[in-house]
């Protein structure tokens, strides 16, 4: 995560969780003994899709995945990126691998990439050059190509409940 000058940072940036315990919601994935929690505590990570509505913390969860697995994070957005950007990210991941550095590639709005753009990820995911973490608000069964989807685990993120929201509001007020 990039360093944020806390004095001038927006509230959302100041409140961004830096540990699993600070992350709100998604207890079905990150609660004690749950799948992602166990994986993170073991220092492992696999390629996945984070599917859920806006505001559920998909980018923040990707940052936590990288932090807990000691991986370098590369970020691209399907809204502003193309195959050239994917290739550049893969080149960086290959460089990282030469120095025994894991790379987590976070792809925001992965459902917006077309078929050929999604195809460009396949060889790198298959070889394990990157851990691909795609975020989407759309059903990946309809929006992500089958060959790529078959190599990823889909984790469904749920909207924050009232208890989670109250906790966040309290943290914001304390800040």
MMTF fields as JSON, N, C-alpha, C and O atoms, coordinates in Angstrom:
{
  "mmtfVersion": "1.0.0",
  "mmtfProducer": "UNKNOWN",
  "numBonds": 699,
  "numAtoms": 700,
  "numGroups": 175,
  "numChains": 1,
  "numModels": 1,
  "chainsPerModel": [1],
  "groupsPerChain": [175],
  "chainIdList": ["A"],
  "bondAtomList": [4, 2, 8, 6, 12, 10, 16, 14, 20, 18, 24, 22, 28, 26, 32, 30, 36, 34, 40, 38, 44, 42, 48, 46, 52, 50, 56, 54, 60, 58, 64, 62, 68, 66, 72, 70, 76, 74, 80, 78, 84, 82, 88, 86, 92, 90, 96, 94, 100, 98, 104, 102, 108, 106, 112, 110, 116, 114, 120, 118, 124, 122, 128, 126, 132, 130, 136, 134, 140, 138, 144, 142, 148, 146, 152, 150, 156, 154, 160, 158, 164, 162, 168, 166, 172, 170, 176, 174, 180, 178, 184, 182, 188, 186, 192, 190, 196, 194, 200, 198, 204, 202, 208, 206, 212, 210, 216, 214, 220, 218, 224, 222, 228, 226, 232, 230, 236, 234, 240, 238, 244, 242, 248, 246, 252, 250, 256, 254, 260, 258, 264, 262, 268, 266, 272, 270, 276, 274, 280, 278, 284, 282, 288, 286, 292, 290, 296, 294, 300, 298, 304, 302, 308, 306, 312, 310, 316, 314, 320, 318, 324, 322, 328, 326, 332, 330, 336, 334, 340, 338, 344, 342, 348, 346, 352, 350, 356, 354, 360, 358, 364, 362, 368, 366, 372, 370, 376, 374, 380, 378, 384, 382, 388, 386, 392, 390, 396, 394, 400, 398, 404, 402, 408, 406, 412, 410, 416, 414, 420, 418, 424, 422, 428, 426, 432, 430, 436, 434, 440, 438, 444, 442, 448, 446, 452, 450, 456, 454, 460, 458, 464, 462, 468, 466, 472, 470, 476, 474, 480, 478, 484, 482, 488, 486, 492, 490, 496, 494, 500, 498, 504, 502, 508, 506, 512, 510, 516, 514, 520, 518, 524, 522, 528, 526, 532, 530, 536, 534, 540, 538, 544, 542, 548, 546, 552, 550, 556, 554, 560, 558, 564, 562, 568, 566, 572, 570, 576, 574, 580, 578, 584, 582, 588, 586, 592, 590, 596, 594, 600, 598, 604, 602, 608, 606, 612, 610, 616, 614, 620, 618, 624, 622, 628, 626, 632, 630, 636, 634, 640, 638, 644, 642, 648, 646, 652, 650, 656, 654, 660, 658, 664, 662, 668, 666, 672, 670, 676, 674, 680, 678, 684, 682, 688, 686, 692, 690, 696, 694],
  "bondOrderList": [1, 1, 1, 1, 1, 1, 1, 1, 1, 1, 1, 1, 1, 1, 1, 1, 1, 1, 1, 1, 1, 1, 1, 1, 1, 1, 1, 1, 1, 1, 1, 1, 1, 1, 1, 1, 1, 1, 1, 1, 1, 1, 1, 1, 1, 1, 1, 1, 1, 1, 1, 1, 1, 1, 1, 1, 1, 1, 1, 1, 1, 1, 1, 1, 1, 1, 1, 1, 1, 1, 1, 1, 1, 1, 1, 1, 1, 1, 1, 1, 1, 1, 1, 1, 1, 1, 1, 1, 1, 1, 1, 1, 1, 1, 1, 1, 1, 1, 1, 1, 1, 1, 1, 1, 1, 1, 1, 1, 1, 1, 1, 1, 1, 1, 1, 1, 1, 1, 1, 1, 1, 1, 1, 1, 1, 1, 1, 1, 1, 1, 1, 1, 1, 1, 1, 1, 1, 1, 1, 1, 1, 1, 1, 1, 1, 1, 1, 1, 1, 1, 1, 1, 1, 1, 1, 1, 1, 1, 1, 1, 1, 1, 1, 1, 1, 1, 1, 1, 1, 1, 1, 1, 1, 1],
  "groupList": [{"groupName": "UNK", "atomNameList": ["N", "CA", "C", "O"], "elementList": ["N", "C", "C", "O"], "formalChargeList": [0, 0, 0, 0], "bondAtomList": [1, 0, 2, 1, 3, 2], "bondOrderList": [1, 1, 2], "singleLetterCode": "X", "chemCompType": "L-PEPTIDE LINKING"}],
  "groupTypeList": [0, 0, 0, 0, 0, 0, 0, 0, 0, 0, 0, 0, 0, 0, 0, 0, 0, 0, 0, 0, 0, 0, 0, 0, 0, 0, 0, 0, 0, 0, 0, 0, 0, 0, 0, 0, 0, 0, 0, 0, 0, 0, 0, 0, 0, 0, 0, 0, 0, 0, 0, 0, 0, 0, 0, 0, 0, 0, 0, 0, 0, 0, 0, 0, 0, 0, 0, 0, 0, 0, 0, 0, 0, 0, 0, 0, 0, 0, 0, 0, 0, 0, 0, 0, 0, 0, 0, 0, 0, 0, 0, 0, 0, 0, 0, 0, 0, 0, 0, 0, 0, 0, 0, 0, 0, 0, 0, 0, 0, 0, 0, 0, 0, 0, 0, 0, 0, 0, 0, 0, 0, 0, 0, 0, 0, 0, 0, 0, 0, 0, 0, 0, 0, 0, 0, 0, 0, 0, 0, 0, 0, 0, 0, 0, 0, 0, 0, 0, 0, 0, 0, 0, 0, 0, 0, 0, 0, 0, 0, 0, 0, 0, 0, 0, 0, 0, 0, 0, 0, 0, 0, 0, 0, 0, 0],
  "groupIdList": [1, 2, 3, 4, 5, 6, 7, 8, 9, 10, 11, 12, 13, 14, 15, 16, 17, 18, 19, 20, 21, 22, 23, 24, 25, 26, 27, 28, 29, 30, 31, 32, 33, 34, 35, 36, 37, 38, 39, 40, 41, 42, 43, 44, 45, 46, 47, 48, 49, 50, 51, 52, 53, 54, 55, 56, 57, 58, 59, 60, 61, 62, 63, 64, 65, 66, 67, 68, 69, 70, 71, 72, 73, 74, 75, 76, 77, 78, 79, 80, 81, 82, 83, 84, 85, 86, 87, 88, 89, 90, 91, 92, 93, 94, 95, 96, 97, 98, 99, 100, 101, 102, 103, 104, 105, 106, 107, 108, 109, 110, 111, 112, 113, 114, 115, 116, 117, 118, 119, 120, 121, 122, 123, 124, 125, 126, 127, 128, 129, 130, 131, 132, 133, 134, 135, 136, 137, 138, 139, 140, 141, 142, 143, 144, 145, 146, 147, 148, 149, 150, 151, 152, 153, 154, 155, 156, 157, 158, 159, 160, 161, 162, 163, 164, 165, 166, 167, 168, 169, 170, 171, 172, 173, 174, 175],
  "secStructList": [7, 7, 7, 7, 7, 6, 6, 6, 1, 7, 2, 2, 2, 2, 2, 7, 7, 1, 1, 6, 6, 6, 7, 7, 1, 7, 2, 2, 2, 2, 1, 6, 6, 7, 2, 2, 2, 2, 2, 2, 2, 6, 6, 7, 7, 7, 7, 3, 3, 3, 3, 7, 7, 6, 6, 1, 7, 2, 2, 2, 2, 2, 2, 2, 2, 2, 2, 2, 6, 6, 3, 3, 3, 3, 3, 3, 3, 6, 6, 6, 7, 7, 2, 2, 2, 2, 2, 2, 2, 2, 2, 2, 2, 2, 2, 2, 2, 2, 6, 6, 7, 3, 3, 3, 3, 3, 3, 3, 6, 4, 4, 4, 1, 7, 2, 2, 2, 2, 2, 2, 2, 2, 2, 2, 2, 2, 2, 6, 1, 7, 3, 3, 3, 3, 3, 3, 1, 1, 7, 2, 2, 2, 2, 1, 7, 2, 2, 2, 2, 6, 6, 1, 3, 3, 3, 3, 7, 7, 7, 7, 7, 2, 2, 2, 2, 2, 2, 2, 2, 2, 2, 2, 2, 2, 7],
  "xCoordList": [0.842, 0.0, 0.892, 1.947, 0.464, 1.258, 1.106, 0.071, 2.149, 2.137, 1.22, 1.263, 0.402, -0.541, -0.191, -0.067, -0.03, 0.166, -1.152, -2.134, -1.163, -2.401, -3.067, -4.288, -2.284, -2.854, -3.791, -4.801, -3.46, -4.234, -5.03, -5.752, -4.909, -5.574, -7.084, -7.566, -7.822, -9.278, -9.61, -8.813, -10.767, -11.185, -11.117, -10.651, -11.57, -11.563, -10.147, -9.945, -9.174, -7.781, -7.245, -6.501, -7.62, -7.156, -7.775, -7.171, -8.955, -9.664, -9.376, -9.81, -8.665, -8.418, -7.721, -6.688, -8.288, -7.698, -6.323, -6.056, -5.468, -4.143, -3.922, -2.852, -4.95, -4.907, -6.25, -7.247, -6.265, -7.523, -8.526, -9.721, -8.036, -8.923, -9.63, -10.751, -8.999, -9.6, -10.586, -11.383, -10.54, -11.398, -12.829, -13.063, -13.778, -15.181, -15.941, -15.797, -16.741, -17.579, -16.83, -15.663, -17.507, -16.963, -16.495, -15.521, -17.194, -16.842, -16.931, -16.243, -17.766, -17.886, -16.596, -16.381, -15.742, -14.462, -13.273, -12.268, -13.38, -12.238, -12.384, -11.485, -13.509, -13.68, -12.718, -12.113, -12.584, -11.697, -12.057, -13.216, -11.041, -11.222, -11.843, -12.078, -12.117, -12.743, -11.682, -10.504, -12.084, -11.138, -10.028, -8.847, -10.402, -9.37, -8.512, -7.311, -9.102, -8.349, -7.274, -6.12, -7.649, -6.702, -5.582, -4.415, -5.95, -4.968, -3.972, -2.764, -4.482, -3.621, -2.716, -1.53, -3.271, -2.469, -1.344, -0.314, -1.543, -0.498, 0.47, 1.465, 0.182, 1.057, 0.901, 1.799, -0.229, -0.48, -1.539, -2.305, -1.563, -2.604, -2.756, -1.772, -3.981, -4.251, -4.959, -5.478, -4.976, -5.675, -7.176, -7.713, -7.84, -9.254, -9.98, -9.378, -11.286, -12.179, -12.89, -13.415, -12.903, -13.68, -14.925, -14.849, -16.062, -17.31, -18.24, -18.595, -18.62, -19.544, -19.938, -19.359, -20.925, -21.402, -20.356, -19.414, -20.52, -19.608, -19.62, -20.644, -18.463, -18.383, -18.112, -18.197, -17.787, -17.531, -16.049, -15.683, -15.186, -13.763, -12.924, -11.943, -13.285, -12.518, -11.064, -10.163, -10.793, -9.394, -8.627, -7.453, -9.287, -8.64, -8.298, -7.221, -9.191, -8.918, -7.731, -6.905, -7.635, -6.491, -5.191, -4.18, -5.209, -4.021, -3.629, -2.448, -4.631, -4.35, -3.782, -2.87, -4.316, -3.8, -2.312, -1.51, -1.956, -0.549, 0.309, 1.401, -0.188, 0.566, 0.835, 1.963, -0.195, -0.06, 0.746, 1.222, 0.912, 1.681, 3.01, 3.72, 3.338, 4.605, 4.793, 5.858, 3.75, 3.781, 3.834, 3.281, 4.505, 4.5, 3.14, 2.637, 2.553, 1.238, 1.368, 2.015, 0.747, 0.587, -0.91, -1.699, -1.304, -2.724, -3.013, -2.309, -4.062, -4.561, -6.083, -6.71, -6.651, -8.1, -8.532, -7.975, -9.528, -10.022, -10.661, -10.829, -11.01, -11.623, -10.6, -10.944, -9.343, -8.334, -7.176, -6.272, -7.176, -6.034, -6.386, -7.556, -5.342, -5.503, -4.434, -3.745, -4.301, -3.345, -1.917, -1.123, -1.588, -0.246, 0.054, 1.158, -0.927, -0.763, -0.643, 0.114, -1.406, -1.323, 0.071, 0.677, 0.583, 1.929, 2.999, 3.932, 2.861, 3.824, 3.78, 4.823, 2.591, 2.456, 3.074, 3.717, 2.874, 3.44, 4.972, 5.651, 5.509, 6.97, 7.511, 8.54, 6.814, 7.23, 7.141, 8.013, 6.1, 5.954, 7.089, 7.604, 7.478, 8.598, 9.895, 10.711, 10.093, 11.269, 11.254, 12.275, 10.094, 9.969, 10.326, 11.008, 9.86, 10.111, 11.609, 12.081, 12.339, 13.795, 14.465, 15.524, 13.85, 14.387, 13.59, 13.604, 12.893, 12.086, 11.039, 10.727, 10.505, 9.451, 8.122, 7.992, 7.143, 5.803, 5.144, 5.432, 4.253, 3.506, 2.017, 1.555, 1.278, -0.168, -0.635, -0.353, -1.343, -1.886, -3.357, -4.176, -3.683, -5.067, -5.664, -5.168, -6.73, -7.411, -8.802, -9.697, -8.968, -10.264, -11.179, -10.742, -12.433, -13.442, -13.052, -13.211, -12.546, -12.036, -13.086, -12.733, -14.347, -15.421, -15.466, -16.091, -14.817, -14.836, -13.81, -13.883, -12.852, -11.901, -12.612, -13.452, -12.271, -12.87, -12.163, -11.221, -12.63, -12.121, -10.615, -9.908, -10.11, -8.675, -7.844, -6.737, -8.367, -7.654, -7.608, -6.578, -8.713, -8.733, -7.821, -7.157, -7.783, -6.892, -5.434, -4.655, -5.055, -3.666, -3.179, -1.973, -4.082, -3.691, -3.36, -2.569, -3.968, -3.916, -2.53, -2.316, -1.573, -0.286, 0.414, 1.121, 0.222, 0.891, 0.246, 0.933, -1.069, -1.776, -1.445, -1.2, -1.44, -1.146, 0.25, 0.434, 1.225, 2.606, 2.837, 3.847, 1.905, 2.079, 2.969, 3.47, 3.175, 3.974, 3.328, 4.015, 1.997, 1.257, 0.133, -0.373, -0.237, -1.489, -2.446, -2.291, -3.419, -4.386, -5.564, -6.199, -5.844, -7.017, -7.856, -7.522, -8.947, -9.852, -11.019, -11.529, -11.445, -12.604, -13.708, -13.465, -14.92, -16.046, -17.34, -17.514, -18.22, -19.561, -20.541, -21.714, -20.065, -20.904, -20.657, -19.58, -21.641, -21.51, -20.378, -20.491, -19.292, -18.155, -18.486, -17.805, -19.507, -19.888, -20.304, -20.193, -20.784, -21.223, -20.216, -20.244, -19.332, -18.471, -16.995, -16.243, -16.562, -15.166, -15.101, -15.904, -14.141, -14.063, -13.814, -13.119, -14.396, -14.331, -12.901, -12.635, -11.959, -10.607, -9.954, -9.229, -10.198, -9.632, -10.382, -9.77, -11.694, -12.518, -12.191, -12.255, -11.841, -11.536, -10.239, -9.978, -9.435, -8.169, -8.233, -7.229, -9.417, -9.609, -10.666, -11.547, -10.567, -11.604, -12.439, -11.894, -13.752, -14.635, -15.04, -15.573, -14.777, -15.193, -16.247, -16.01, -17.396, -18.503, -18.455, -18.475, -18.39, -18.408, -19.833, -20.529, -20.253, -21.619, -21.649, -20.649, -22.788, -22.906, -22.661, -22.946, -22.135, -21.903, -23.241, -24.176, -23.322, -24.556, -24.548, -23.572, -25.634, -25.795, -24.689, -24.151, -24.352, -23.315, -21.964, -21.244, -21.622, -20.374, -20.372, -19.367, -21.491, -21.579, -21.461, -20.791, -22.104, -22.012, -20.568, -20.078, -19.892, -18.488, -17.634, -16.773, -17.878, -17.136, -17.429, -16.52, -18.697, -19.067, -18.374, -17.903, -18.312, -17.645, -16.166, -15.62, -15.517, -14.1, -13.906, -12.945, -14.822, -14.729, -14.883, -14.151, -15.813, -16.023, -14.832, -14.477, -14.212, -13.027, -11.866, -11.025, -11.822, -10.732, -10.913, -10.104],
  "yCoordList": [-1.163, 0.0, 1.233, 1.249, 2.249, 3.465, 4.222, 4.159, 4.928, 5.711, 6.915, 7.597, 7.163, 8.279, 9.241, 8.832, 10.529, 11.546, 11.656, 12.186, 11.153, 11.053, 12.404, 12.477, 13.453, 14.769, 15.233, 15.884, 14.9, 15.386, 14.292, 14.568, 13.064, 11.943, 12.01, 12.442, 11.581, 11.483, 10.476, 9.587, 10.621, 9.742, 8.272, 7.436, 7.953, 6.557, 5.988, 4.829, 6.779, 6.314, 6.126, 5.181, 7.017, 6.899, 5.689, 5.111, 5.319, 4.207, 2.855, 1.825, 2.843, 1.578, 0.593, 0.914, -0.606, -1.584, -2.057, -2.164, -2.333, -2.857, -4.246, -4.837, -4.756, -6.119, -6.787, -6.116, -8.107, -8.848, -8.429, -8.31, -8.207, -7.862, -6.53, -6.341, -5.612, -4.307, -4.335, -3.41, -5.369, -5.479, -5.752, -6.663, -4.987, -5.136, -6.025, -5.919, -6.892, -7.772, -8.986, -9.202, -9.761, -10.95, -12.005, -12.717, -12.095, -13.097, -14.513, -15.41, -14.727, -16.051, -16.444, -17.622, -15.467, -15.732, -15.487, -16.194, -14.482, -14.051, -14.287, -13.96, -14.85, -15.166, -16.268, -16.934, -16.454, -17.5, -18.849, -19.264, -19.523, -20.846, -20.862, -21.936, -19.698, -19.628, -19.671, -19.444, -19.962, -20.27, -19.245, -19.592, -18.004, -17.003, -16.699, -16.464, -16.701, -16.444, -17.51, -17.186, -18.775, -19.872, -19.782, -20.015, -19.446, -19.316, -18.197, -18.375, -17.049, -15.915, -16.197, -15.868, -16.802, -17.116, -18.091, -18.111, -18.901, -19.829, -19.158, -19.763, -17.905, -17.18, -17.6, -17.379, -18.202, -18.66, -17.787, -17.09, -17.843, -17.147, -17.834, -18.263, -17.935, -18.511, -17.469, -16.477, -17.696, -16.784, -16.891, -17.975, -15.732, -15.713, -14.534, -13.589, -14.629, -13.52, -13.125, -13.98, -11.844, -11.305, -10.676, -9.644, -11.306, -10.876, -10.331, -11.033, -9.085, -8.51, -7.106, -6.512, -6.579, -5.229, -4.172, -4.448, -2.971, -1.886, -1.66, -1.835, -1.268, -0.931, -2.101, -1.955, -3.262, -4.426, -4.626, -5.541, -3.786, -3.841, -4.759, -5.324, -4.921, -5.809, -5.346, -6.166, -4.089, -3.659, -3.762, -4.131, -3.441, -3.527, -4.972, -5.246, -5.891, -7.302, -7.773, -8.548, -7.317, -7.68, -7.167, -7.87, -5.962, -5.411, -6.258, -6.508, -6.694, -7.538, -8.892, -9.419, -9.446, -10.713, -10.574, -11.439, -9.492, -9.273, -9.09, -9.649, -8.312, -8.041, -9.329, -9.581, -10.136, -11.354, -12.431, -13.359, -12.339, -13.349, -12.785, -13.425, -11.569, -10.928, -10.841, -11.158, -10.411, -10.302, -8.84, -7.965, -8.6, -7.284, -7.12, -8.065, -5.939, -5.711, -4.896, -3.849, -5.392, -4.634, -4.418, -5.331, -3.22, -2.891, -2.416, -1.568, -2.981, -2.457, -2.424, -3.179, -1.542, -1.431, -1.716, -1.168, -2.576, -2.893, -1.679, -1.658, -0.683, 0.519, 1.328, 1.94, 1.328, 2.174, 1.408, 2.027, 0.079, -0.71, -1.59, -1.864, -2.029, -2.945, -4.019, -4.174, -4.764, -5.872, -5.373, -6.07, -4.178, -3.623, -3.489, -3.802, -3.026, -2.87, -4.234, -4.395, -5.21, -6.563, -7.125, -7.691, -6.971, -7.472, -6.779, -7.43, -5.485, -4.764, -5.299, -5.47, -5.561, -6.111, -7.507, -7.854, -8.307, -9.657, -9.61, -10.435, -8.648, -8.478, -8.148, -8.681, -7.271, -6.909, -8.126, -8.328, -8.925, -10.132, -11.119, -11.747, -11.253, -12.14, -11.625, -12.412, -10.306, -9.714, -10.017, -10.396, -9.848, -10.136, -11.593, -11.885, -12.505, -13.93, -14.243, -15.127, -13.53, -13.736, -13.45, -14.001, -12.6, -12.247, -12.902, -12.445, -13.989, -14.746, -13.898, -14.124, -12.921, -12.069, -12.466, -12.46, -12.81, -13.113, -11.845, -10.743, -12.022, -10.883, -11.174, -12.206, -10.263, -10.317, -9.234, -8.051, -9.646, -8.705, -8.487, -9.395, -7.27, -6.923, -6.274, -5.257, -6.875, -6.371, -5.915, -6.728, -4.611, -4.05, -4.062, -3.8, -4.363, -4.415, -5.436, -5.173, -6.593, -7.61, -7.992, -8.377, -7.892, -8.254, -7.342, -7.691, -6.184, -5.25, -5.589, -5.063, -6.465, -6.891, -7.786, -8.605, -7.626, -8.494, -9.849, -10.069, -10.756, -12.129, -12.178, -12.886, -11.449, -11.519, -10.917, -11.382, -9.898, -9.312, -10.297, -10.43, -10.982, -11.99, -13.162, -13.719, -13.541, -14.619, -14.315, -15.235, -13.044, -12.658, -13.044, -13.168, -13.234, -13.632, -15.116, -15.519, -15.925, -17.382, -17.976, -18.668, -17.734, -18.413, -18.032, -18.85, -16.824, -16.348, -16.932, -17.245, -17.074, -17.69, -19.182, -19.741, -19.82, -21.257, -21.587, -22.581, -20.762, -21.006, -20.577, -20.937, -19.813, -19.327, -18.103, -17.765, -17.423, -16.202, -15.101, -14.258, -15.117, -14.139, -14.829, -15.873, -14.218, -14.553, -13.476, -12.298, -13.882, -12.947, -12.819, -13.81, -11.591, -11.31, -10.313, -9.132, -10.813, -9.97, -9.539, -10.325, -8.3, -7.792, -7.488, -6.915, -7.878, -7.629, -7.467, -8.04, -6.681, -6.547, -7.392, -7.498, -7.988, -8.787, -10.273, -10.673, -11.079, -12.526, -13.036, -12.969, -13.544, -13.976, -15.14, -15.323, -15.921, -17.024, -16.535, -17.265, -15.298, -14.732, -13.754, -13.494, -13.21, -12.121, -12.476, -11.729, -13.598, -14.01, -15.267, -16.183, -15.316, -16.458, -17.753, -17.769, -18.835, -20.131, -20.611, -21.096, -20.497, -20.977, -20.241, -20.855, -18.958, -18.204, -18.53, -18.757, -18.552, -18.832, -20.199, -20.381, -21.162, -22.509, -22.553, -23.532, -21.515, -21.46, -20.571, -20.37, -20.044, -19.119, -19.66, -20.423, -19.26, -19.545, -18.28, -17.182, -18.43, -17.275, -17.172, -18.118, -16.005, -15.719, -14.617, -13.547, -14.889, -13.943, -13.068, -13.564, -11.761, -10.802, -10.295, -10.008, -10.19, -9.781, -8.313, -7.78, -7.655, -6.263, -6.197, -7.149, -5.074, -4.894, -4.82, -4.17, -5.486, -5.454, -4.24, -3.492, -4.068, -2.906, -2.844, -1.771, -3.974, -4.022, -3.56, -2.809, -4.014, -3.592, -2.095, -1.421, -1.577, -0.151, 0.703, 1.736, 0.276, 1.016, 1.037, 2.073, -0.088, -0.164, 0.802, 1.494, 0.842, 1.767, 3.222, 4.051, 3.532, 4.901, 5.312, 6.442, 4.401, 4.704, 4.984, 5.943, 4.159, 4.386, 5.735, 6.448, 6.084, 7.367, 8.524, 9.51, 8.419, 9.486, 9.635, 10.749, 8.517, 8.58, 9.225, 9.88, 9.039, 9.616, 11.124, 11.803],
  "zCoordList": [0.0, 0.0, 0.0, 0.634, -0.707, -0.748, 0.563, 1.226, 0.912, 2.14, 1.963, 0.939, 2.958, 2.903, 4.027, 5.182, 3.69, 4.716, 5.473, 4.954, 6.701, 7.468, 7.726, 7.862, 7.793, 8.067, 6.955, 7.224, 5.701, 4.561, 3.863, 2.904, 4.329, 3.665, 3.859, 4.906, 2.845, 3.011, 4.113, 4.415, 4.696, 5.783, 5.372, 6.147, 4.182, 3.725, 3.711, 4.075, 3.301, 3.275, 4.695, 4.96, 5.597, 6.981, 7.68, 8.585, 7.265, 7.902, 7.256, 7.77, 6.159, 5.454, 6.39, 6.977, 6.528, 7.438, 6.968, 5.771, 7.94, 7.61, 8.21, 8.059, 8.892, 9.411, 9.144, 8.88, 9.215, 9.04, 10.112, 9.84, 11.329, 12.433, 12.201, 12.673, 11.489, 11.224, 10.057, 9.901, 9.251, 8.072, 8.515, 9.308, 8.022, 8.425, 7.455, 6.237, 8.02, 7.22, 6.706, 7.035, 5.908, 5.243, 6.245, 6.002, 7.366, 8.37, 7.808, 8.294, 6.794, 6.186, 5.453, 5.17, 5.148, 4.49, 5.411, 5.327, 6.297, 7.1, 8.602, 9.376, 9.005, 10.422, 10.847, 10.007, 12.142, 12.677, 12.045, 12.056, 11.495, 10.905, 9.525, 8.971, 8.955, 7.632, 6.53, 6.806, 5.276, 4.201, 3.945, 3.959, 3.714, 3.403, 4.619, 4.486, 5.781, 7.013, 7.21, 7.493, 7.06, 7.225, 6.19, 6.502, 4.966, 3.894, 4.216, 4.065, 4.659, 4.977, 6.162, 6.139, 7.188, 8.37, 8.037, 8.711, 6.994, 6.551, 5.576, 5.175, 5.191, 4.269, 2.819, 2.007, 2.491, 1.126, 0.461, 1.127, -0.858, -1.607, -2.956, -3.559, -3.419, -4.733, -5.597, -5.084, -6.887, -7.794, -7.553, -7.326, -7.609, -7.253, -7.869, -8.379, -7.8, -8.131, -6.84, -6.127, -6.549, -5.442, -6.056, -6.722, -5.827, -6.445, -5.366, -4.419, -5.524, -4.566, -4.952, -5.861, -4.257, -4.554, -4.209, -3.466, -4.743, -4.389, -2.883, -2.223, -2.351, -0.937, -0.013, 1.206, -0.569, 0.278, 0.56, 1.297, -0.014, 0.321, -0.533, -0.05, -1.782, -2.664, -2.833, -2.661, -3.159, -3.278, -1.953, -1.939, -0.86, 0.445, 0.772, 1.302, 0.469, 0.717, -0.123, 0.36, -1.367, -2.209, -1.592, -1.606, -1.058, -0.389, 0.823, 1.061, 1.582, 2.74, 2.297, 2.933, 1.22, 0.694, 0.374, 0.726, -0.288, -0.648, 0.599, 0.698, 1.538, 2.77, 3.543, 3.965, 3.725, 4.529, 3.823, 4.477, 2.517, 1.785, 1.292, 0.517, 1.755, 1.392, -0.131, -0.661, -0.802, -2.26, -2.678, -2.012, -3.781, -4.406, -5.098, -5.706, -5.008, -5.598, -6.876, -6.902, -7.926, -9.163, -9.324, -9.084, -9.727, -9.873, -11.288, -11.837, -11.859, -13.129, -13.063, -12.32, -13.849, -13.922, -15.347, -16.298, -15.489, -16.821, -17.492, -18.711, -16.708, -17.256, -18.06, -19.071, -17.606, -18.234, -18.861, -19.422, -18.782, -19.242, -20.436, -20.705, -21.148, -22.269, -22.212, -21.204, -23.312, -23.375, -23.125, -22.494, -23.613, -23.398, -21.908, -21.463, -21.142, -19.692, -19.0, -18.043, -19.506, -18.955, -19.19, -18.28, -20.409, -20.734, -19.864, -19.395, -19.657, -18.818, -17.385, -16.753, -16.879, -15.533, -15.454, -14.464, -16.511, -16.523, -16.598, -15.986, -17.344, -17.397, -16.008, -15.592, -15.299, -13.942, -13.017, -12.171, -13.175, -12.352, -12.624, -11.699, -13.893, -14.223, -13.617, -13.136, -13.635, -12.982, -11.486, -10.912, -10.863, -9.439, -9.146, -8.163, -10.004, -9.79, -9.83, -9.115, -10.653, -10.723, -9.374, -9.071, -8.583, -7.266, -6.137, -4.994, -6.492, -5.526, -4.814, -3.644, -5.537, -4.997, -5.63, -6.854, -4.811, -5.32, -5.832, -5.365, -6.804, -7.335, -7.281, -7.768, -6.689, -6.704, -7.669, -7.475, -8.698, -9.681, -9.365, -9.509, -8.931, -8.639, -9.883, -10.368, -10.388, -11.584, -11.18, -10.95, -11.099, -10.737, -11.954, -13.074, -11.726, -12.795, -13.875, -15.067, -13.456, -14.393, -15.438, -16.553, -15.096, -16.032, -17.258, -18.259, -17.195, -18.329, -19.402, -20.513, -19.085, -20.11, -21.112, -20.739, -22.386, -23.399, -23.401, -22.641, -24.268, -24.29, -24.531, -23.814, -25.515, -25.818, -24.686, -24.413, -24.034, -22.896, -21.73, -21.069, -21.48, -20.42, -20.776, -19.901, -22.056, -22.515, -22.197, -21.946, -22.205, -21.98, -20.577, -20.363, -19.631, -18.277, -18.166, -17.314, -19.03, -18.87, -18.668, -17.673, -19.574, -19.394, -18.086, -17.498, -17.645, -16.431, -15.173, -14.2, -15.204, -14.082, -14.042, -12.973, -15.208, -15.278, -14.756, -14.054, -15.095, -14.654, -13.213, -12.607, -12.668, -11.306, -11.231, -10.159, -12.374, -12.376, -11.548, -10.972, -11.496, -10.701, -9.956, -10.367, -8.858, -8.201, -8.696, -8.374, -9.467, -10.032, -9.078, -8.717, -8.679, -7.859, -8.642, -8.74, -9.194, -9.959, -9.098, -8.298, -9.253, -8.518, -9.513, -10.575, -9.158, -10.043, -9.247, -8.171, -9.806, -9.252, -10.052, -9.693, -11.128, -12.026, -11.817, -11.375, -12.13, -11.983, -12.879, -14.103, -12.293, -13.107, -14.044, -15.053, -13.735, -14.614, -15.992, -16.977, -16.059, -17.327, -17.914, -19.117, -17.095, -17.532, -17.666, -18.291, -17.095, -17.168, -18.016, -17.838, -18.945, -19.855, -19.091, -18.076, -19.599, -18.915, -18.648, -17.549, -19.614, -19.319, -18.145, -17.361, -18.018, -16.903, -15.613, -14.569, -15.695, -14.516, -13.925, -12.71, -14.781, -14.284, -13.479, -12.78, -13.571, -12.849, -11.609, -10.926, -11.328, -10.215, -9.26, -9.656, -8.022, -7.046, -6.909, -6.796, -6.918, -6.757, -5.292, -4.711, -4.707, -3.333, -3.398, -3.959, -2.826, -2.857, -1.611, -0.485, -1.833, -0.74, -0.559, -1.533, 0.677, 0.997, 1.396, 1.875, 1.203, 1.667, 3.171, 3.897, 3.626, 5.055, 5.782, 5.315, 6.921, 7.697, 8.635, 8.7, 9.342, 10.218, 11.271, 11.54, 11.859, 12.885, 12.325, 12.981, 11.104, 10.47, 10.205, 10.431, 9.726, 9.42, 10.679, 10.671, 11.749, 13.005, 13.489, 13.941, 13.398, 13.798, 12.978, 13.521, 11.666, 10.8, 11.153, 11.184, 11.42, 11.795, 13.084, 13.207, 14.042, 15.321, 15.081, 15.627, 14.273, 13.96, 13.288, 13.579, 12.386, 11.68, 12.651, 12.56, 13.568, 14.539, 15.468, 15.853, 15.829, 16.679, 15.954, 16.569, 14.64, 13.836, 13.737, 13.104]
}
